[in-house]
Each structure stands twice: as C-alpha cells, then as structure tokens.
Amino acid sequence: MTALKNKRQKREEYRAAIQQDDGATELPRKKFYRQRAHANPFSDHQLIYPPSPDHMDWSSLYPDYVVPEEEDASPAEGQDASAKEDEASLADKPPRRLTQDVEVADIGCGFGGLLIALAPVMPQTLILGLEIRVSVTQYVQDRIKVLRQQNAASPLPQKPYSNIACLRANTMKFLPNFFRKAQLSKIFICFPDPHFKVRKHKQRIVSATLNSEYAYVLRPGGVVYTITDVPDLHEWMVGHFAKHLSFERLTTEEEDADPCVAIMRTETEEGKKVERHSGAKFVACFRRKEELPYEGEVGDVKMLE
C-alpha cells in the first residue's frame, strides 16, 4: 500500500512540476501518466462542456490565434433586448474569438502521436485532439506545452505546434456542443476501443447515431479517417458508414494519395505498437457527400426523385 501511495505521489508531484514550469524544455515522460485503456463513455465523468459551439472559449488552447482585444469588442448598437438578456445569462465575459475555426478533430487522440505528426504538415489548420481519460489528456497537453516552448524562438509567424491542442471530452455525448454544422474538414478515428463483447458494442465510437453527428459537423467533401487492427471492428465501421446516406467510401487510389492516411498508419502510438508486432492495419476513409436536394415547403418536404 505504501509503495502504491509513493508511486501515486511521485506521479502527482511530477505532473504538478511540469505544469508549473513555464520554461520546461524536456518532454514529459509517459510513465507518469499511465491510465487504464478503457473508459465507459456512458459514465458521468464530471466533464465541463459548452452549451453550444458559440459559448466555447478556445483562447487558452490556441493563444497564438486569439483575436486582439481591440478587434474583439462586441458592438453595442443593433443588439435587441433578448440578445442582451442572453449575454447576461452567460459568463461575465464572453469567450474570446479566434482568427480561424478548428477544422480537424482527432477523436480519442490517445497520447497525441497523430496530433504531433499533423502539426507541421497542416501548419495553417487548427487541429484538436479529444480524449476522455484524465491522465492521458494531461500528458498530451503537457507535451504540446513543452513542444511550443522548445520552438518559442522560431522565426515563423505562427510558432510550431501552436496549431494543435488537446481537450478532455466525451465525443459520444457532446460533439455538437463544440462544433458547428459543417465546421470540420477532417475527423480521425484511430484504433478506437473495439469493445469486443456484444453487449459492449453500443459503446463503440462508430454507430448509426454517431455517424449522423459526424455528418453534421463535417462540411461537404470532408473526410472521416478510420484505422484499426481488429478485423471485426473494421467491418463494423465500414458497414455503418456504408449504410449512411451522407457518406461514400474513398477509393484505394484516393486513400493512397492522401498524405494524412500515411501519417495515420505510422504515427499513432497504437499504430507503432501494431508495427512492432507485425500486425495488420485496416484503413477505411469516407467522404461527406453534398447535401441531398429537397423541394417543397417546410412541413411538406419530399426528396427529389
């Protein structure tokens, strides 16, 4: 018991020191952030999430992209009474705006390997990792903090790794709370928990309901990237996306030509582990189709033949 307590105490002290050291240049050590691989997405994790995307404050995650205060002042004229009441019901100060929106989401980002690899490949794009596990989220946040510090003297207008961030969230419940309709261009689902038991299949991150949420936050032409080393899970994901009217699968040629697919295969921690054990990786990517055309008035809508 004493040994366990000492180990826990060492983890807490190490992580506290990393967070307090603004000038840290040594990457965090993963052994101090270990956590069980499985998390029940239906449990109450005491998460904090915005009531809508407009209420989300991204400023602490992407400080280099915050609109200057003098340009971010909200005009007082033209506001009706209801709008003022809505503002009064929110926090004392409205969230700071960014110069651009988050466009890429890595769902279940794990220890952040994909985020780190995508950052220099997509330097003008804001990329967000979403992870439900507390310790793992903190590891990725500390890792990004140190990488930013290591590159603080960079002459580039936007410092390396300033375009990536990690947030603790349960995307199975709250994805539309963070992203507006058609906001994202890419969603990555890399080596998700397979939940092998049939009674656990409802916890899989791909389902008919969740695919509709992905379709909602993805813009037409946007892509969902999936990869796993579990054949049954691969067939499950392919089957559910194939049945969804908003998605079409990319051809093998399109996948091979996409640099993000190559990065996804090799840069995640799980992908590297599969590589070490000479395991197989199964990839499937799905494009968000254009909105289906409709005719008629609201309340009497029918699909065109």
PDB file of C-alpha atoms in Angstrom:
ATOM      1  CA  MET A   1       0.000   0.000   0.000  1.00  0.00           C
ATOM      2  CA  THR A   2       2.869   2.336   0.878  1.00  0.00           C
ATOM      3  CA  ALA A   3       4.605   1.563  -2.418  1.00  0.00           C
ATOM      4  CA  LEU A   4       1.396   2.306  -4.322  1.00  0.00           C
ATOM      5  CA  LYS A   5       0.951   5.548  -2.446  1.00  0.00           C
ATOM      6  CA  ASN A   6       4.527   6.564  -3.148  1.00  0.00           C
ATOM      7  CA  LYS A   7       4.079   5.808  -6.842  1.00  0.00           C
ATOM      8  CA  ARG A   8       0.905   7.887  -6.983  1.00  0.00           C
ATOM      9  CA  GLN A   9       2.584  10.689  -5.064  1.00  0.00           C
ATOM     10  CA  LYS A  10       5.521  10.688  -7.467  1.00  0.00           C
ATOM     11  CA  ARG A  11       3.151  10.922 -10.438  1.00  0.00           C
ATOM     12  CA  GLU A  12       1.287  13.849  -8.916  1.00  0.00           C
ATOM     13  CA  GLU A  13       4.462  15.690  -7.982  1.00  0.00           C
ATOM     14  CA  TYR A  14       5.992  15.171 -11.413  1.00  0.00           C
ATOM     15  CA  ARG A  15       2.885  16.368 -13.271  1.00  0.00           C
ATOM     16  CA  ALA A  16       2.488  19.374 -10.981  1.00  0.00           C
ATOM     17  CA  ALA A  17       6.107  20.370 -11.615  1.00  0.00           C
ATOM     18  CA  ILE A  18       5.612  20.131 -15.391  1.00  0.00           C
ATOM     19  CA  GLN A  19       2.529  22.344 -15.271  1.00  0.00           C
ATOM     20  CA  GLN A  20       4.169  24.961 -13.083  1.00  0.00           C
ATOM     21  CA  ASP A  21       7.377  25.176 -15.123  1.00  0.00           C
ATOM     22  CA  ASP A  22       6.571  27.572 -17.957  1.00  0.00           C
ATOM     23  CA  GLY A  23      10.071  27.204 -19.354  1.00  0.00           C
ATOM     24  CA  ALA A  24      10.175  23.393 -19.413  1.00  0.00           C
ATOM     25  CA  THR A  25      12.082  22.025 -22.402  1.00  0.00           C
ATOM     26  CA  GLU A  26      12.131  18.322 -21.518  1.00  0.00           C
ATOM     27  CA  LEU A  27       9.252  16.305 -22.927  1.00  0.00           C
ATOM     28  CA  PRO A  28       7.026  14.666 -20.298  1.00  0.00           C
ATOM     29  CA  ARG A  29       7.628  11.012 -19.517  1.00  0.00           C
ATOM     30  CA  LYS A  30       4.702   8.782 -20.324  1.00  0.00           C
ATOM     31  CA  LYS A  31       5.222   6.510 -17.319  1.00  0.00           C
ATOM     32  CA  PHE A  32       3.913   9.273 -15.050  1.00  0.00           C
ATOM     33  CA  TYR A  33       0.635   9.495 -16.980  1.00  0.00           C
ATOM     34  CA  ARG A  34      -0.365   5.857 -17.327  1.00  0.00           C
ATOM     35  CA  GLN A  35      -4.082   5.084 -17.105  1.00  0.00           C
ATOM     36  CA  ARG A  36      -6.242   2.098 -17.928  1.00  0.00           C
ATOM     37  CA  ALA A  37      -7.068   1.864 -21.624  1.00  0.00           C
ATOM     38  CA  HIS A  38     -10.840   1.551 -21.219  1.00  0.00           C
ATOM     39  CA  ALA A  39     -13.287   4.271 -20.192  1.00  0.00           C
ATOM     40  CA  ASN A  40     -17.050   3.930 -20.042  1.00  0.00           C
ATOM     41  CA  PRO A  41     -18.475   6.692 -22.277  1.00  0.00           C
ATOM     42  CA  PHE A  42     -21.861   6.380 -20.569  1.00  0.00           C
ATOM     43  CA  SER A  43     -20.488   7.192 -17.110  1.00  0.00           C
ATOM     44  CA  ASP A  44     -20.707  10.613 -15.532  1.00  0.00           C
ATOM     45  CA  HIS A  45     -17.130  11.859 -15.866  1.00  0.00           C
ATOM     46  CA  GLN A  46     -17.929  15.295 -14.422  1.00  0.00           C
ATOM     47  CA  LEU A  47     -16.967  16.898 -17.693  1.00  0.00           C
ATOM     48  CA  ILE A  48     -17.220  20.593 -18.423  1.00  0.00           C
ATOM     49  CA  TYR A  49     -18.603  21.385 -21.848  1.00  0.00           C
ATOM     50  CA  PRO A  50     -20.161  24.436 -23.522  1.00  0.00           C
ATOM     51  CA  PRO A  51     -23.931  24.641 -24.025  1.00  0.00           C
ATOM     52  CA  SER A  52     -23.259  25.425 -27.706  1.00  0.00           C
ATOM     53  CA  PRO A  53     -20.253  25.984 -30.009  1.00  0.00           C
ATOM     54  CA  ASP A  54     -20.721  29.764 -29.725  1.00  0.00           C
ATOM     55  CA  HIS A  55     -20.044  29.501 -25.999  1.00  0.00           C
ATOM     56  CA  MET A  56     -16.792  27.578 -26.348  1.00  0.00           C
ATOM     57  CA  ASP A  57     -13.691  29.508 -25.265  1.00  0.00           C
ATOM     58  CA  TRP A  58     -10.758  28.330 -27.398  1.00  0.00           C
ATOM     59  CA  SER A  59      -8.380  31.096 -26.340  1.00  0.00           C
ATOM     60  CA  SER A  60      -6.423  29.078 -23.755  1.00  0.00           C
ATOM     61  CA  LEU A  61      -5.930  26.215 -26.234  1.00  0.00           C
ATOM     62  CA  TYR A  62      -4.774  28.317 -29.196  1.00  0.00           C
ATOM     63  CA  PRO A  63      -3.366  31.541 -27.678  1.00  0.00           C
ATOM     64  CA  ASP A  64      -1.466  32.483 -30.853  1.00  0.00           C
ATOM     65  CA  TYR A  65      -4.736  32.623 -32.792  1.00  0.00           C
ATOM     66  CA  VAL A  66      -6.751  34.836 -30.439  1.00  0.00           C
ATOM     67  CA  VAL A  67      -8.249  37.958 -31.984  1.00  0.00           C
ATOM     68  CA  PRO A  68      -6.726  41.066 -30.329  1.00  0.00           C
ATOM     69  CA  GLU A  69      -8.991  42.625 -27.702  1.00  0.00           C
ATOM     70  CA  GLU A  70      -9.309  45.902 -29.596  1.00  0.00           C
ATOM     71  CA  GLU A  71     -10.681  43.978 -32.587  1.00  0.00           C
ATOM     72  CA  ASP A  72     -12.832  41.664 -30.489  1.00  0.00           C
ATOM     73  CA  ALA A  73     -15.096  44.269 -28.926  1.00  0.00           C
ATOM     74  CA  SER A  74     -18.761  43.391 -29.419  1.00  0.00           C
ATOM     75  CA  PRO A  75     -20.781  46.303 -30.870  1.00  0.00           C
ATOM     76  CA  ALA A  76     -23.424  47.637 -28.513  1.00  0.00           C
ATOM     77  CA  GLU A  77     -25.612  49.050 -31.269  1.00  0.00           C
ATOM     78  CA  GLY A  78     -28.072  46.808 -33.031  1.00  0.00           C
ATOM     79  CA  GLN A  79     -28.466  44.425 -30.116  1.00  0.00           C
ATOM     80  CA  ASP A  80     -32.036  43.705 -29.143  1.00  0.00           C
ATOM     81  CA  ALA A  81     -33.210  43.149 -25.573  1.00  0.00           C
ATOM     82  CA  SER A  82     -33.283  39.361 -25.878  1.00  0.00           C
ATOM     83  CA  ALA A  83     -29.678  39.269 -27.059  1.00  0.00           C
ATOM     84  CA  LYS A  84     -28.582  41.363 -24.089  1.00  0.00           C
ATOM     85  CA  GLU A  85     -30.503  39.074 -21.748  1.00  0.00           C
ATOM     86  CA  ASP A  86     -28.797  36.056 -23.305  1.00  0.00           C
ATOM     87  CA  GLU A  87     -25.389  37.660 -22.769  1.00  0.00           C
ATOM     88  CA  ALA A  88     -26.242  38.467 -19.179  1.00  0.00           C
ATOM     89  CA  SER A  89     -27.130  34.832 -18.550  1.00  0.00           C
ATOM     90  CA  LEU A  90     -23.696  33.688 -19.747  1.00  0.00           C
ATOM     91  CA  ALA A  91     -20.351  34.207 -18.047  1.00  0.00           C
ATOM     92  CA  ASP A  92     -19.327  37.723 -17.040  1.00  0.00           C
ATOM     93  CA  LYS A  93     -17.059  37.977 -20.065  1.00  0.00           C
ATOM     94  CA  PRO A  94     -17.902  36.376 -23.424  1.00  0.00           C
ATOM     95  CA  PRO A  95     -15.365  33.924 -24.874  1.00  0.00           C
ATOM     96  CA  ARG A  96     -12.503  35.373 -26.867  1.00  0.00           C
ATOM     97  CA  ARG A  97     -12.727  34.715 -30.590  1.00  0.00           C
ATOM     98  CA  LEU A  98     -10.043  33.069 -32.719  1.00  0.00           C
ATOM     99  CA  THR A  99      -8.819  34.284 -36.096  1.00  0.00           C
ATOM    100  CA  GLN A 100      -9.984  30.950 -37.558  1.00  0.00           C
ATOM    101  CA  ASP A 101     -12.009  27.906 -36.558  1.00  0.00           C
ATOM    102  CA  VAL A 102     -10.837  24.473 -35.529  1.00  0.00           C
ATOM    103  CA  GLU A 103     -11.105  22.311 -38.656  1.00  0.00           C
ATOM    104  CA  VAL A 104      -9.655  18.903 -37.741  1.00  0.00           C
ATOM    105  CA  ALA A 105     -10.653  16.624 -34.855  1.00  0.00           C
ATOM    106  CA  ASP A 106      -8.813  13.533 -33.637  1.00  0.00           C
ATOM    107  CA  ILE A 107     -11.402  11.581 -31.629  1.00  0.00           C
ATOM    108  CA  GLY A 108      -9.770   9.516 -28.904  1.00  0.00           C
ATOM    109  CA  CYS A 109      -6.361  11.048 -29.603  1.00  0.00           C
ATOM    110  CA  GLY A 110      -4.573   8.877 -27.030  1.00  0.00           C
ATOM    111  CA  PHE A 111      -1.051  10.107 -26.275  1.00  0.00           C
ATOM    112  CA  GLY A 112      -1.101  12.598 -29.156  1.00  0.00           C
ATOM    113  CA  GLY A 113       1.118  10.959 -31.755  1.00  0.00           C
ATOM    114  CA  LEU A 114      -1.161  11.885 -34.650  1.00  0.00           C
ATOM    115  CA  LEU A 115      -1.565  15.484 -33.437  1.00  0.00           C
ATOM    116  CA  ILE A 116       2.182  15.983 -33.228  1.00  0.00           C
ATOM    117  CA  ALA A 117       2.710  14.495 -36.699  1.00  0.00           C
ATOM    118  CA  LEU A 118      -0.071  16.510 -38.344  1.00  0.00           C
ATOM    119  CA  ALA A 119       1.000  19.858 -36.857  1.00  0.00           C
ATOM    120  CA  PRO A 120       3.868  20.585 -39.314  1.00  0.00           C
ATOM    121  CA  VAL A 121       2.024  19.009 -42.256  1.00  0.00           C
ATOM    122  CA  MET A 122      -1.018  21.280 -41.766  1.00  0.00           C
ATOM    123  CA  PRO A 123       0.588  24.389 -40.211  1.00  0.00           C
ATOM    124  CA  GLN A 124      -2.265  26.729 -41.172  1.00  0.00           C
ATOM    125  CA  THR A 125      -5.005  24.486 -39.770  1.00  0.00           C
ATOM    126  CA  LEU A 126      -6.224  24.271 -36.184  1.00  0.00           C
ATOM    127  CA  ILE A 127      -6.286  20.647 -35.020  1.00  0.00           C
ATOM    128  CA  LEU A 128      -7.920  19.394 -31.840  1.00  0.00           C
ATOM    129  CA  GLY A 129      -7.391  16.122 -30.005  1.00  0.00           C
ATOM    130  CA  LEU A 130     -10.317  14.859 -27.930  1.00  0.00           C
ATOM    131  CA  GLU A 131      -9.585  12.354 -25.154  1.00  0.00           C
ATOM    132  CA  ILE A 132     -11.793  11.113 -22.314  1.00  0.00           C
ATOM    133  CA  ARG A 133      -9.062   9.876 -19.947  1.00  0.00           C
ATOM    134  CA  VAL A 134      -7.813  12.471 -17.455  1.00  0.00           C
ATOM    135  CA  SER A 135      -4.148  11.479 -17.188  1.00  0.00           C
ATOM    136  CA  VAL A 136      -3.760  10.876 -20.906  1.00  0.00           C
ATOM    137  CA  THR A 137      -5.288  14.271 -21.700  1.00  0.00           C
ATOM    138  CA  GLN A 138      -2.885  15.950 -19.297  1.00  0.00           C
ATOM    139  CA  TYR A 139       0.068  14.151 -20.892  1.00  0.00           C
ATOM    140  CA  VAL A 140      -0.839  15.452 -24.358  1.00  0.00           C
ATOM    141  CA  GLN A 141      -1.398  18.968 -23.017  1.00  0.00           C
ATOM    142  CA  ASP A 142       1.964  18.938 -21.230  1.00  0.00           C
ATOM    143  CA  ARG A 143       3.638  17.506 -24.324  1.00  0.00           C
ATOM    144  CA  ILE A 144       2.260  20.272 -26.532  1.00  0.00           C
ATOM    145  CA  LYS A 145       3.244  22.896 -23.961  1.00  0.00           C
ATOM    146  CA  VAL A 146       6.875  21.722 -23.979  1.00  0.00           C
ATOM    147  CA  LEU A 147       6.998  21.470 -27.782  1.00  0.00           C
ATOM    148  CA  ARG A 148       5.756  25.049 -28.042  1.00  0.00           C
ATOM    149  CA  GLN A 149       8.371  26.148 -25.520  1.00  0.00           C
ATOM    150  CA  GLN A 150      11.129  24.368 -27.436  1.00  0.00           C
ATOM    151  CA  ASN A 151      10.119  26.270 -30.585  1.00  0.00           C
ATOM    152  CA  ALA A 152       9.398  29.626 -28.928  1.00  0.00           C
ATOM    153  CA  ALA A 153      12.304  31.271 -30.781  1.00  0.00           C
ATOM    154  CA  SER A 154      11.096  30.136 -34.195  1.00  0.00           C
ATOM    155  CA  PRO A 155      11.026  32.953 -36.812  1.00  0.00           C
ATOM    156  CA  LEU A 156       7.796  31.644 -38.295  1.00  0.00           C
ATOM    157  CA  PRO A 157       4.707  33.911 -37.955  1.00  0.00           C
ATOM    158  CA  GLN A 158       2.826  31.053 -36.300  1.00  0.00           C
ATOM    159  CA  LYS A 159       5.053  29.128 -33.924  1.00  0.00           C
ATOM    160  CA  PRO A 160       5.358  25.343 -34.497  1.00  0.00           C
ATOM    161  CA  TYR A 161       2.745  23.304 -32.630  1.00  0.00           C
ATOM    162  CA  SER A 162       0.682  26.406 -31.830  1.00  0.00           C
ATOM    163  CA  ASN A 163      -1.993  24.968 -34.149  1.00  0.00           C
ATOM    164  CA  ILE A 164      -2.679  21.831 -32.082  1.00  0.00           C
ATOM    165  CA  ALA A 165      -4.374  21.347 -28.728  1.00  0.00           C
ATOM    166  CA  CYS A 166      -5.970  18.637 -26.616  1.00  0.00           C
ATOM    167  CA  LEU A 167      -9.223  18.761 -24.702  1.00  0.00           C
ATOM    168  CA  ARG A 168     -10.798  16.291 -22.303  1.00  0.00           C
ATOM    169  CA  ALA A 169     -14.207  15.451 -23.708  1.00  0.00           C
ATOM    170  CA  ASN A 170     -16.699  12.674 -24.311  1.00  0.00           C
ATOM    171  CA  THR A 171     -17.424  12.987 -28.014  1.00  0.00           C
ATOM    172  CA  MET A 172     -20.036  10.248 -27.853  1.00  0.00           C
ATOM    173  CA  LYS A 173     -22.188  12.656 -25.838  1.00  0.00           C
ATOM    174  CA  PHE A 174     -21.045  16.188 -26.593  1.00  0.00           C
ATOM    175  CA  LEU A 175     -19.537  16.504 -30.087  1.00  0.00           C
ATOM    176  CA  PRO A 176     -22.170  19.029 -31.357  1.00  0.00           C
ATOM    177  CA  ASN A 177     -21.558  21.160 -28.254  1.00  0.00           C
ATOM    178  CA  PHE A 178     -18.087  22.003 -29.562  1.00  0.00           C
ATOM    179  CA  PHE A 179     -18.502  22.199 -33.346  1.00  0.00           C
ATOM    180  CA  ARG A 180     -20.997  23.970 -35.565  1.00  0.00           C
ATOM    181  CA  LYS A 181     -22.635  22.425 -38.594  1.00  0.00           C
ATOM    182  CA  ALA A 182     -20.111  21.829 -41.419  1.00  0.00           C
ATOM    183  CA  GLN A 183     -17.231  23.256 -39.366  1.00  0.00           C
ATOM    184  CA  LEU A 184     -14.782  20.360 -39.715  1.00  0.00           C
ATOM    185  CA  SER A 185     -12.876  19.187 -42.773  1.00  0.00           C
ATOM    186  CA  LYS A 186     -11.380  16.023 -41.253  1.00  0.00           C
ATOM    187  CA  ILE A 187     -12.219  13.614 -38.434  1.00  0.00           C
ATOM    188  CA  PHE A 188      -9.775  10.912 -37.358  1.00  0.00           C
ATOM    189  CA  ILE A 189     -10.872   7.763 -35.510  1.00  0.00           C
ATOM    190  CA  CYS A 190      -7.642   5.863 -34.929  1.00  0.00           C
ATOM    191  CA  PHE A 191      -7.517   2.491 -33.210  1.00  0.00           C
ATOM    192  CA  PRO A 192     -10.683   3.013 -31.153  1.00  0.00           C
ATOM    193  CA  ASP A 193     -11.613   0.703 -28.296  1.00  0.00           C
ATOM    194  CA  PRO A 194     -13.038  -2.402 -30.034  1.00  0.00           C
ATOM    195  CA  HIS A 195     -15.396  -3.315 -27.166  1.00  0.00           C
ATOM    196  CA  PHE A 196     -15.281  -6.976 -28.167  1.00  0.00           C
ATOM    197  CA  LYS A 197     -18.272  -8.198 -26.149  1.00  0.00           C
ATOM    198  CA  VAL A 198     -21.588  -7.911 -27.970  1.00  0.00           C
ATOM    199  CA  ARG A 199     -23.222  -6.203 -25.007  1.00  0.00           C
ATOM    200  CA  LYS A 200     -20.480  -3.541 -25.243  1.00  0.00           C
ATOM    201  CA  HIS A 201     -20.976  -2.781 -28.930  1.00  0.00           C
ATOM    202  CA  LYS A 202     -23.215   0.149 -28.035  1.00  0.00           C
ATOM    203  CA  GLN A 203     -20.088   1.836 -26.643  1.00  0.00           C
ATOM    204  CA  ARG A 204     -18.283   1.774 -29.997  1.00  0.00           C
ATOM    205  CA  ILE A 205     -17.446   5.204 -31.337  1.00  0.00           C
ATOM    206  CA  VAL A 206     -18.971   4.384 -34.740  1.00  0.00           C
ATOM    207  CA  SER A 207     -22.721   3.792 -34.930  1.00  0.00           C
ATOM    208  CA  ALA A 208     -25.724   4.926 -36.953  1.00  0.00           C
ATOM    209  CA  THR A 209     -26.450   7.724 -34.471  1.00  0.00           C
ATOM    210  CA  LEU A 210     -22.872   8.916 -34.093  1.00  0.00           C
ATOM    211  CA  ASN A 211     -22.303   8.832 -37.854  1.00  0.00           C
ATOM    212  CA  SER A 212     -25.145  11.332 -38.187  1.00  0.00           C
ATOM    213  CA  GLU A 213     -23.321  13.606 -35.768  1.00  0.00           C
ATOM    214  CA  TYR A 214     -20.133  13.263 -37.796  1.00  0.00           C
ATOM    215  CA  ALA A 215     -22.122  14.132 -40.913  1.00  0.00           C
ATOM    216  CA  TYR A 216     -23.496  17.193 -39.126  1.00  0.00           C
ATOM    217  CA  VAL A 217     -20.142  18.672 -38.086  1.00  0.00           C
ATOM    218  CA  LEU A 218     -18.342  17.728 -41.343  1.00  0.00           C
ATOM    219  CA  ARG A 219     -18.519  20.024 -44.342  1.00  0.00           C
ATOM    220  CA  PRO A 220     -19.376  18.505 -47.750  1.00  0.00           C
ATOM    221  CA  GLY A 221     -16.210  16.940 -49.110  1.00  0.00           C
ATOM    222  CA  GLY A 222     -14.823  16.445 -45.600  1.00  0.00           C
ATOM    223  CA  VAL A 223     -13.378  13.052 -44.725  1.00  0.00           C
ATOM    224  CA  VAL A 224     -13.662  10.627 -41.805  1.00  0.00           C
ATOM    225  CA  TYR A 225     -10.466   8.573 -41.443  1.00  0.00           C
ATOM    226  CA  THR A 226     -10.672   5.223 -39.639  1.00  0.00           C
ATOM    227  CA  ILE A 227      -7.966   2.700 -38.826  1.00  0.00           C
ATOM    228  CA  THR A 228      -7.870  -0.379 -36.596  1.00  0.00           C
ATOM    229  CA  ASP A 229      -6.002  -3.635 -36.180  1.00  0.00           C
ATOM    230  CA  VAL A 230      -9.217  -5.523 -35.343  1.00  0.00           C
ATOM    231  CA  PRO A 231     -10.874  -7.046 -38.459  1.00  0.00           C
ATOM    232  CA  ASP A 232     -14.309  -7.283 -36.815  1.00  0.00           C
ATOM    233  CA  LEU A 233     -14.237  -3.621 -35.806  1.00  0.00           C
ATOM    234  CA  HIS A 234     -13.076  -2.621 -39.274  1.00  0.00           C
ATOM    235  CA  GLU A 235     -16.043  -4.432 -40.820  1.00  0.00           C
ATOM    236  CA  TRP A 236     -18.332  -2.816 -38.259  1.00  0.00           C
ATOM    237  CA  MET A 237     -17.143   0.703 -39.119  1.00  0.00           C
ATOM    238  CA  VAL A 238     -17.228   0.095 -42.869  1.00  0.00           C
ATOM    239  CA  GLY A 239     -20.721  -1.366 -42.624  1.00  0.00           C
ATOM    240  CA  HIS A 240     -22.140   1.520 -40.615  1.00  0.00           C
ATOM    241  CA  PHE A 241     -20.626   4.227 -42.802  1.00  0.00           C
ATOM    242  CA  ALA A 242     -21.663   2.380 -45.982  1.00  0.00           C
ATOM    243  CA  LYS A 243     -25.283   2.346 -44.811  1.00  0.00           C
ATOM    244  CA  HIS A 244     -25.297   6.063 -44.024  1.00  0.00           C
ATOM    245  CA  LEU A 245     -26.662   8.208 -46.853  1.00  0.00           C
ATOM    246  CA  SER A 246     -24.318  11.108 -46.069  1.00  0.00           C
ATOM    247  CA  PHE A 247     -21.082   9.184 -46.706  1.00  0.00           C
ATOM    248  CA  GLU A 248     -19.302   7.488 -49.564  1.00  0.00           C
ATOM    249  CA  ARG A 249     -16.108   5.478 -49.244  1.00  0.00           C
ATOM    250  CA  LEU A 250     -12.899   6.742 -50.798  1.00  0.00           C
ATOM    251  CA  THR A 251     -11.280   4.533 -53.396  1.00  0.00           C
ATOM    252  CA  THR A 252      -7.982   2.795 -52.682  1.00  0.00           C
ATOM    253  CA  GLU A 253      -6.290   5.208 -55.085  1.00  0.00           C
ATOM    254  CA  GLU A 254      -7.676   8.209 -53.198  1.00  0.00           C
ATOM    255  CA  GLU A 255      -6.537   6.781 -49.857  1.00  0.00           C
ATOM    256  CA  ASP A 256      -3.036   6.084 -51.176  1.00  0.00           C
ATOM    257  CA  ALA A 257      -2.773   9.648 -52.490  1.00  0.00           C
ATOM    258  CA  ASP A 258      -3.837  11.228 -49.189  1.00  0.00           C
ATOM    259  CA  PRO A 259      -0.777  12.077 -47.030  1.00  0.00           C
ATOM    260  CA  CYS A 260      -2.950  12.013 -43.904  1.00  0.00           C
ATOM    261  CA  VAL A 261      -3.566   8.283 -44.422  1.00  0.00           C
ATOM    262  CA  ALA A 262       0.162   7.561 -44.416  1.00  0.00           C
ATOM    263  CA  ILE A 263       0.614   9.609 -41.254  1.00  0.00           C
ATOM    264  CA  MET A 264      -2.321   7.870 -39.596  1.00  0.00           C
ATOM    265  CA  ARG A 265      -0.804   4.464 -40.381  1.00  0.00           C
ATOM    266  CA  THR A 266       2.586   5.191 -38.838  1.00  0.00           C
ATOM    267  CA  GLU A 267       2.480   7.975 -36.252  1.00  0.00           C
ATOM    268  CA  THR A 268      -0.065   6.948 -33.614  1.00  0.00           C
ATOM    269  CA  GLU A 269       1.183   5.073 -30.556  1.00  0.00           C
ATOM    270  CA  GLU A 270      -1.163   2.176 -31.282  1.00  0.00           C
ATOM    271  CA  GLY A 271      -0.043   2.095 -34.899  1.00  0.00           C
ATOM    272  CA  LYS A 272       3.592   1.864 -33.837  1.00  0.00           C
ATOM    273  CA  LYS A 273       2.758  -0.953 -31.424  1.00  0.00           C
ATOM    274  CA  VAL A 274       0.978  -2.890 -34.170  1.00  0.00           C
ATOM    275  CA  GLU A 275       4.006  -2.322 -36.392  1.00  0.00           C
ATOM    276  CA  ARG A 276       6.359  -3.707 -33.755  1.00  0.00           C
ATOM    277  CA  HIS A 277       4.283  -6.866 -33.528  1.00  0.00           C
ATOM    278  CA  SER A 278       3.982  -7.176 -37.324  1.00  0.00           C
ATOM    279  CA  GLY A 279       0.216  -6.846 -37.119  1.00  0.00           C
ATOM    280  CA  ALA A 280      -2.229  -5.839 -39.843  1.00  0.00           C
ATOM    281  CA  LYS A 281      -3.816  -2.404 -40.091  1.00  0.00           C
ATOM    282  CA  PHE A 282      -7.193  -1.864 -41.716  1.00  0.00           C
ATOM    283  CA  VAL A 283      -7.943   1.570 -43.163  1.00  0.00           C
ATOM    284  CA  ALA A 284     -11.223   2.969 -44.468  1.00  0.00           C
ATOM    285  CA  CYS A 285     -11.976   6.614 -45.278  1.00  0.00           C
ATOM    286  CA  PHE A 286     -15.362   8.151 -46.004  1.00  0.00           C
ATOM    287  CA  ARG A 287     -16.223  11.401 -47.752  1.00  0.00           C
ATOM    288  CA  ARG A 288     -19.100  13.589 -46.627  1.00  0.00           C
ATOM    289  CA  LYS A 289     -21.489  13.897 -49.562  1.00  0.00           C
ATOM    290  CA  GLU A 290     -23.124  17.104 -50.679  1.00  0.00           C
ATOM    291  CA  GLU A 291     -26.444  17.899 -49.051  1.00  0.00           C
ATOM    292  CA  LEU A 292     -29.309  15.982 -50.644  1.00  0.00           C
ATOM    293  CA  PRO A 293     -31.633  18.215 -52.699  1.00  0.00           C
ATOM    294  CA  TYR A 294     -35.156  18.779 -51.412  1.00  0.00           C
ATOM    295  CA  GLU A 295     -38.237  20.509 -52.761  1.00  0.00           C
ATOM    296  CA  GLY A 296     -41.384  21.832 -51.123  1.00  0.00           C
ATOM    297  CA  GLU A 297     -42.032  23.975 -48.097  1.00  0.00           C
ATOM    298  CA  VAL A 298     -41.041  23.250 -44.533  1.00  0.00           C
ATOM    299  CA  GLY A 299     -43.569  20.831 -43.113  1.00  0.00           C
ATOM    300  CA  ASP A 300     -44.222  19.329 -46.536  1.00  0.00           C
ATOM    301  CA  VAL A 301     -40.773  18.249 -47.672  1.00  0.00           C
ATOM    302  CA  LYS A 302     -40.092  15.390 -50.021  1.00  0.00           C
ATOM    303  CA  MET A 303     -36.911  14.143 -51.613  1.00  0.00           C
ATOM    304  CA  LEU A 304     -36.391  14.696 -55.320  1.00  0.00           C
ATOM    305  CA  GLU A 305     -36.531  11.544 -57.428  1.00  0.00           C
TER     306      GLU A 305
END
